[in-house]
Amino acid sequence: MTSEEILLLPSYPGIPFTDICLVRTENDIERAYAAMSAADVLGFDTESKPVFFKGQQSDGPHLIQLATDTEVFLFPVLQPTQILAVQAVLESKQILKVGFGLSDDNKRLHAKLGIVPANVLDLSRLMRESKHRDMGAKAAVAKYFGMKLQKSKKTSTSNWAAAALSERQLQYAADDAQVALLVYRKWLALKINGA
């Protein structure tokens, strides 16, 4: 599908804002950990404050997103108490984590937090359409759901290290993680059914 064809598709609605949990409190951590531990597969992504100068290194990730089928948990890296729960889930060999273009995410998690994600599946490579062309989230949403995923450059390059994230940032981050999970489930169902 061409970029022009994708533009004509109906917009992907995104996860309802009420199903996005910005993990801040001890109760949030416990609830998130229980929900994520019970999952067989989680959508996974991270966001980092962008770099604008040549040679400048990112000090991300600044936000870690993990999605179940019904809600998304957003973990600001500013709060170290949450990282143990995230680490346990990301390093679990029992829970599959799926996302798009995860190699930088994995490297940054290891460099900054000492987390070595296990049982991770990069959908960009899995759904590769040709030897040299990985499939991104936008193309996957168009292919598997017939919808266009809004990916605002302004939001993607916003300050993910801010102490308070905007509603637009939270929605963007949550959709990135949940879309990965939904696309994976759709791809798997089609594969099982021989489509």
PDB file of C-alpha atoms in Angstrom:
ATOM      1  CA  MET A   1       0.000   0.000   0.000  1.00  0.00           C
ATOM      2  CA  THR A   2       1.398   3.420  -0.949  1.00  0.00           C
ATOM      3  CA  SER A   3       1.622   6.407   1.410  1.00  0.00           C
ATOM      4  CA  GLU A   4      -1.100   8.117  -0.633  1.00  0.00           C
ATOM      5  CA  GLU A   5      -3.428   5.108  -0.273  1.00  0.00           C
ATOM      6  CA  ILE A   6      -2.807   4.980   3.477  1.00  0.00           C
ATOM      7  CA  LEU A   7      -3.787   8.668   3.789  1.00  0.00           C
ATOM      8  CA  LEU A   8      -7.247   7.829   2.420  1.00  0.00           C
ATOM      9  CA  LEU A   9      -7.936   5.186   5.070  1.00  0.00           C
ATOM     10  CA  PRO A  10     -10.074   5.883   8.159  1.00  0.00           C
ATOM     11  CA  SER A  11      -8.072   6.894  11.239  1.00  0.00           C
ATOM     12  CA  TYR A  12      -7.087   4.310  13.813  1.00  0.00           C
ATOM     13  CA  PRO A  13      -9.115   5.240  16.922  1.00  0.00           C
ATOM     14  CA  GLY A  14      -6.421   4.456  19.494  1.00  0.00           C
ATOM     15  CA  ILE A  15      -6.872   2.988  22.944  1.00  0.00           C
ATOM     16  CA  PRO A  16      -9.432   4.852  25.090  1.00  0.00           C
ATOM     17  CA  PHE A  17      -7.650   7.348  27.327  1.00  0.00           C
ATOM     18  CA  THR A  18      -9.370   5.784  30.354  1.00  0.00           C
ATOM     19  CA  ASP A  19      -7.428   2.556  29.651  1.00  0.00           C
ATOM     20  CA  ILE A  20      -4.034   4.268  29.867  1.00  0.00           C
ATOM     21  CA  CYS A  21      -2.335   4.100  33.258  1.00  0.00           C
ATOM     22  CA  LEU A  22       0.563   6.442  33.953  1.00  0.00           C
ATOM     23  CA  VAL A  23       2.237   4.423  36.688  1.00  0.00           C
ATOM     24  CA  ARG A  24       3.096   6.682  39.633  1.00  0.00           C
ATOM     25  CA  THR A  25       2.046   5.157  42.943  1.00  0.00           C
ATOM     26  CA  GLU A  26       2.805   1.904  44.734  1.00  0.00           C
ATOM     27  CA  ASN A  27      -0.788   0.788  43.982  1.00  0.00           C
ATOM     28  CA  ASP A  28      -0.271   1.546  40.276  1.00  0.00           C
ATOM     29  CA  ILE A  29       2.922  -0.528  40.278  1.00  0.00           C
ATOM     30  CA  GLU A  30       1.222  -3.495  41.973  1.00  0.00           C
ATOM     31  CA  ARG A  31      -1.786  -3.372  39.634  1.00  0.00           C
ATOM     32  CA  ALA A  32       0.417  -3.024  36.550  1.00  0.00           C
ATOM     33  CA  TYR A  33       2.710  -5.852  37.612  1.00  0.00           C
ATOM     34  CA  ALA A  34      -0.240  -8.183  38.295  1.00  0.00           C
ATOM     35  CA  ALA A  35      -1.834  -7.432  34.917  1.00  0.00           C
ATOM     36  CA  MET A  36       1.424  -7.734  32.980  1.00  0.00           C
ATOM     37  CA  SER A  37       2.498 -10.930  34.758  1.00  0.00           C
ATOM     38  CA  ALA A  38      -0.798 -12.585  33.809  1.00  0.00           C
ATOM     39  CA  ALA A  39      -0.318 -11.788  30.098  1.00  0.00           C
ATOM     40  CA  ASP A  40       1.075 -14.199  27.518  1.00  0.00           C
ATOM     41  CA  VAL A  41       2.107 -11.342  25.209  1.00  0.00           C
ATOM     42  CA  LEU A  42       2.707  -7.634  25.829  1.00  0.00           C
ATOM     43  CA  GLY A  43       3.030  -4.763  23.386  1.00  0.00           C
ATOM     44  CA  PHE A  44       6.317  -3.007  24.102  1.00  0.00           C
ATOM     45  CA  ASP A  45       7.964   0.292  23.211  1.00  0.00           C
ATOM     46  CA  THR A  46      10.026   3.083  24.748  1.00  0.00           C
ATOM     47  CA  GLU A  47      10.255   6.820  24.163  1.00  0.00           C
ATOM     48  CA  SER A  48      13.387   8.921  24.500  1.00  0.00           C
ATOM     49  CA  LYS A  49      13.982  12.644  24.470  1.00  0.00           C
ATOM     50  CA  PRO A  50      15.291  13.375  20.956  1.00  0.00           C
ATOM     51  CA  VAL A  51      18.806  14.552  20.178  1.00  0.00           C
ATOM     52  CA  PHE A  52      19.279  17.456  17.786  1.00  0.00           C
ATOM     53  CA  PHE A  53      23.033  17.771  17.334  1.00  0.00           C
ATOM     54  CA  LYS A  54      25.476  15.559  15.480  1.00  0.00           C
ATOM     55  CA  GLY A  55      27.395  13.335  17.881  1.00  0.00           C
ATOM     56  CA  GLN A  56      24.956  14.009  20.733  1.00  0.00           C
ATOM     57  CA  GLN A  57      23.972  10.836  22.590  1.00  0.00           C
ATOM     58  CA  SER A  58      20.454  10.115  23.807  1.00  0.00           C
ATOM     59  CA  ASP A  59      20.165   9.582  27.551  1.00  0.00           C
ATOM     60  CA  GLY A  60      16.894   7.671  27.099  1.00  0.00           C
ATOM     61  CA  PRO A  61      14.744   5.815  27.504  1.00  0.00           C
ATOM     62  CA  HIS A  62      12.557   8.249  29.422  1.00  0.00           C
ATOM     63  CA  LEU A  63       9.284   6.322  29.162  1.00  0.00           C
ATOM     64  CA  ILE A  64       8.640   2.569  28.940  1.00  0.00           C
ATOM     65  CA  GLN A  65       5.287   1.406  27.552  1.00  0.00           C
ATOM     66  CA  LEU A  66       3.838  -2.060  28.091  1.00  0.00           C
ATOM     67  CA  ALA A  67       0.385  -3.006  26.780  1.00  0.00           C
ATOM     68  CA  THR A  68      -1.986  -5.826  27.653  1.00  0.00           C
ATOM     69  CA  ASP A  69      -5.041  -6.539  25.502  1.00  0.00           C
ATOM     70  CA  THR A  70      -7.142  -4.091  27.518  1.00  0.00           C
ATOM     71  CA  GLU A  71      -4.838  -1.423  28.933  1.00  0.00           C
ATOM     72  CA  VAL A  72      -1.461   0.232  28.584  1.00  0.00           C
ATOM     73  CA  PHE A  73       0.945   0.951  31.430  1.00  0.00           C
ATOM     74  CA  LEU A  74       3.331   3.875  31.007  1.00  0.00           C
ATOM     75  CA  PHE A  75       6.409   3.924  33.247  1.00  0.00           C
ATOM     76  CA  PRO A  76       8.340   7.203  33.485  1.00  0.00           C
ATOM     77  CA  VAL A  77      12.000   6.331  34.021  1.00  0.00           C
ATOM     78  CA  LEU A  78      12.231   9.295  36.416  1.00  0.00           C
ATOM     79  CA  GLN A  79      10.839   7.039  39.153  1.00  0.00           C
ATOM     80  CA  PRO A  80      13.323   4.254  39.973  1.00  0.00           C
ATOM     81  CA  THR A  81      10.902   2.355  42.250  1.00  0.00           C
ATOM     82  CA  GLN A  82       8.926   1.300  39.182  1.00  0.00           C
ATOM     83  CA  ILE A  83      11.909  -0.059  37.323  1.00  0.00           C
ATOM     84  CA  LEU A  84      12.076  -3.320  39.302  1.00  0.00           C
ATOM     85  CA  ALA A  85       8.557  -4.269  38.170  1.00  0.00           C
ATOM     86  CA  VAL A  86       9.389  -3.333  34.573  1.00  0.00           C
ATOM     87  CA  GLN A  87      12.682  -5.231  34.729  1.00  0.00           C
ATOM     88  CA  ALA A  88      10.989  -8.392  36.013  1.00  0.00           C
ATOM     89  CA  VAL A  89       8.495  -8.316  33.146  1.00  0.00           C
ATOM     90  CA  LEU A  90      10.977  -7.364  30.401  1.00  0.00           C
ATOM     91  CA  GLU A  91      13.483 -10.006  31.499  1.00  0.00           C
ATOM     92  CA  SER A  92      10.815 -12.710  31.868  1.00  0.00           C
ATOM     93  CA  LYS A  93      11.287 -15.609  29.460  1.00  0.00           C
ATOM     94  CA  GLN A  94       7.628 -16.623  29.918  1.00  0.00           C
ATOM     95  CA  ILE A  95       6.073 -13.399  28.573  1.00  0.00           C
ATOM     96  CA  LEU A  96       6.548 -12.527  24.909  1.00  0.00           C
ATOM     97  CA  LYS A  97       7.150  -8.822  24.260  1.00  0.00           C
ATOM     98  CA  VAL A  98       6.322  -7.513  20.767  1.00  0.00           C
ATOM     99  CA  GLY A  99       7.016  -4.143  19.170  1.00  0.00           C
ATOM    100  CA  PHE A 100       8.300  -2.349  16.100  1.00  0.00           C
ATOM    101  CA  GLY A 101      11.980  -1.480  15.637  1.00  0.00           C
ATOM    102  CA  LEU A 102      13.104  -2.579  19.083  1.00  0.00           C
ATOM    103  CA  SER A 103      16.890  -2.844  18.683  1.00  0.00           C
ATOM    104  CA  ASP A 104      17.563   0.734  19.873  1.00  0.00           C
ATOM    105  CA  ASP A 105      15.034   0.338  22.702  1.00  0.00           C
ATOM    106  CA  ASN A 106      16.789  -2.815  23.916  1.00  0.00           C
ATOM    107  CA  LYS A 107      20.262  -1.223  23.712  1.00  0.00           C
ATOM    108  CA  ARG A 108      19.156   1.882  25.617  1.00  0.00           C
ATOM    109  CA  LEU A 109      17.382  -0.141  28.313  1.00  0.00           C
ATOM    110  CA  HIS A 110      20.564  -2.117  28.872  1.00  0.00           C
ATOM    111  CA  ALA A 111      22.885   0.904  28.804  1.00  0.00           C
ATOM    112  CA  LYS A 112      20.786   3.107  31.091  1.00  0.00           C
ATOM    113  CA  LEU A 113      19.029   0.667  33.418  1.00  0.00           C
ATOM    114  CA  GLY A 114      20.904  -2.633  33.129  1.00  0.00           C
ATOM    115  CA  ILE A 115      17.753  -4.311  31.786  1.00  0.00           C
ATOM    116  CA  VAL A 116      18.316  -7.101  29.258  1.00  0.00           C
ATOM    117  CA  PRO A 117      14.913  -7.807  27.662  1.00  0.00           C
ATOM    118  CA  ALA A 118      14.235 -11.500  26.972  1.00  0.00           C
ATOM    119  CA  ASN A 119      11.703 -13.195  24.681  1.00  0.00           C
ATOM    120  CA  VAL A 120      11.329 -10.103  22.484  1.00  0.00           C
ATOM    121  CA  LEU A 121       9.951 -10.211  18.948  1.00  0.00           C
ATOM    122  CA  ASP A 122      10.618  -7.307  16.591  1.00  0.00           C
ATOM    123  CA  LEU A 123       7.573  -7.084  14.329  1.00  0.00           C
ATOM    124  CA  SER A 124       9.413  -4.858  11.836  1.00  0.00           C
ATOM    125  CA  ARG A 125      11.598  -7.805  10.920  1.00  0.00           C
ATOM    126  CA  LEU A 126       8.957 -10.509  11.323  1.00  0.00           C
ATOM    127  CA  MET A 127       6.616  -8.743   8.897  1.00  0.00           C
ATOM    128  CA  ARG A 128       9.373  -7.605   6.548  1.00  0.00           C
ATOM    129  CA  GLU A 129       7.971  -7.247   3.031  1.00  0.00           C
ATOM    130  CA  SER A 130      11.321  -7.515   1.311  1.00  0.00           C
ATOM    131  CA  LYS A 131      14.896  -8.271   2.231  1.00  0.00           C
ATOM    132  CA  HIS A 132      15.748  -4.607   2.687  1.00  0.00           C
ATOM    133  CA  ARG A 133      12.464  -3.125   3.881  1.00  0.00           C
ATOM    134  CA  ASP A 134      11.170  -3.578   7.422  1.00  0.00           C
ATOM    135  CA  MET A 135       7.473  -2.990   8.061  1.00  0.00           C
ATOM    136  CA  GLY A 136       6.664  -0.150  10.436  1.00  0.00           C
ATOM    137  CA  ALA A 137       3.633   0.314  12.656  1.00  0.00           C
ATOM    138  CA  LYS A 138       1.848   2.619  10.163  1.00  0.00           C
ATOM    139  CA  ALA A 139       2.159   0.127   7.303  1.00  0.00           C
ATOM    140  CA  ALA A 140       1.124  -2.778   9.560  1.00  0.00           C
ATOM    141  CA  VAL A 141      -2.009  -0.982  10.824  1.00  0.00           C
ATOM    142  CA  ALA A 142      -2.939  -0.174   7.207  1.00  0.00           C
ATOM    143  CA  LYS A 143      -2.349  -3.772   6.083  1.00  0.00           C
ATOM    144  CA  TYR A 144      -4.001  -5.632   8.964  1.00  0.00           C
ATOM    145  CA  PHE A 145      -6.765  -3.200   9.994  1.00  0.00           C
ATOM    146  CA  GLY A 146      -7.345  -1.009   6.935  1.00  0.00           C
ATOM    147  CA  MET A 147      -6.738   2.120   9.021  1.00  0.00           C
ATOM    148  CA  LYS A 148      -4.149   4.887   9.202  1.00  0.00           C
ATOM    149  CA  LEU A 149      -2.139   5.276  12.379  1.00  0.00           C
ATOM    150  CA  GLN A 150      -1.497   8.942  13.134  1.00  0.00           C
ATOM    151  CA  LYS A 151       2.206   9.422  13.897  1.00  0.00           C
ATOM    152  CA  SER A 152       2.752  13.096  14.673  1.00  0.00           C
ATOM    153  CA  LYS A 153       6.379  14.138  14.170  1.00  0.00           C
ATOM    154  CA  LYS A 154       5.800  16.972  16.648  1.00  0.00           C
ATOM    155  CA  THR A 155       4.737  14.485  19.350  1.00  0.00           C
ATOM    156  CA  SER A 156       7.332  11.828  18.540  1.00  0.00           C
ATOM    157  CA  THR A 157      10.139  14.401  18.847  1.00  0.00           C
ATOM    158  CA  SER A 158       8.723  16.083  21.961  1.00  0.00           C
ATOM    159  CA  ASN A 159      10.422  16.116  25.366  1.00  0.00           C
ATOM    160  CA  TRP A 160       9.839  12.634  26.807  1.00  0.00           C
ATOM    161  CA  ALA A 161      12.019  13.509  29.798  1.00  0.00           C
ATOM    162  CA  ALA A 162       9.558  16.170  31.013  1.00  0.00           C
ATOM    163  CA  ALA A 163       8.310  15.751  34.576  1.00  0.00           C
ATOM    164  CA  ALA A 164       4.717  16.073  33.319  1.00  0.00           C
ATOM    165  CA  LEU A 165       3.780  14.553  29.959  1.00  0.00           C
ATOM    166  CA  SER A 166       0.910  15.985  27.920  1.00  0.00           C
ATOM    167  CA  GLU A 167      -2.272  14.050  27.160  1.00  0.00           C
ATOM    168  CA  ARG A 168      -1.158  13.929  23.506  1.00  0.00           C
ATOM    169  CA  GLN A 169       2.173  12.349  24.503  1.00  0.00           C
ATOM    170  CA  LEU A 170       0.454   9.769  26.713  1.00  0.00           C
ATOM    171  CA  GLN A 171      -1.977   8.798  23.926  1.00  0.00           C
ATOM    172  CA  TYR A 172       0.833   8.562  21.360  1.00  0.00           C
ATOM    173  CA  ALA A 173       2.983   6.386  23.629  1.00  0.00           C
ATOM    174  CA  ALA A 174       0.087   4.122  24.612  1.00  0.00           C
ATOM    175  CA  ASP A 175      -1.036   3.622  21.007  1.00  0.00           C
ATOM    176  CA  ASP A 176       2.505   2.683  19.941  1.00  0.00           C
ATOM    177  CA  ALA A 177       2.629  -0.158  22.458  1.00  0.00           C
ATOM    178  CA  GLN A 178      -0.920  -1.409  22.009  1.00  0.00           C
ATOM    179  CA  VAL A 179      -0.848  -1.311  18.212  1.00  0.00           C
ATOM    180  CA  ALA A 180       2.120  -3.699  18.308  1.00  0.00           C
ATOM    181  CA  LEU A 181       0.145  -6.197  20.382  1.00  0.00           C
ATOM    182  CA  LEU A 182      -3.008  -5.935  18.243  1.00  0.00           C
ATOM    183  CA  VAL A 183      -1.051  -6.303  14.995  1.00  0.00           C
ATOM    184  CA  TYR A 184       0.781  -9.337  16.373  1.00  0.00           C
ATOM    185  CA  ARG A 185      -2.476 -11.012  17.441  1.00  0.00           C
ATOM    186  CA  LYS A 186      -4.033 -10.343  14.009  1.00  0.00           C
ATOM    187  CA  TRP A 187      -0.929 -11.621  12.184  1.00  0.00           C
ATOM    188  CA  LEU A 188      -0.879 -14.758  14.347  1.00  0.00           C
ATOM    189  CA  ALA A 189      -4.602 -15.452  13.818  1.00  0.00           C
ATOM    190  CA  LEU A 190      -4.188 -15.161  10.046  1.00  0.00           C
ATOM    191  CA  LYS A 191      -1.135 -17.423  10.124  1.00  0.00           C
ATOM    192  CA  ILE A 192      -2.942 -20.065  12.202  1.00  0.00           C
ATOM    193  CA  ASN A 193      -5.924 -19.927   9.832  1.00  0.00           C
ATOM    194  CA  GLY A 194      -3.640 -20.212   6.834  1.00  0.00           C
ATOM    195  CA  ALA A 195      -4.551 -16.810   5.410  1.00  0.00           C
TER     196      ALA A 195
END
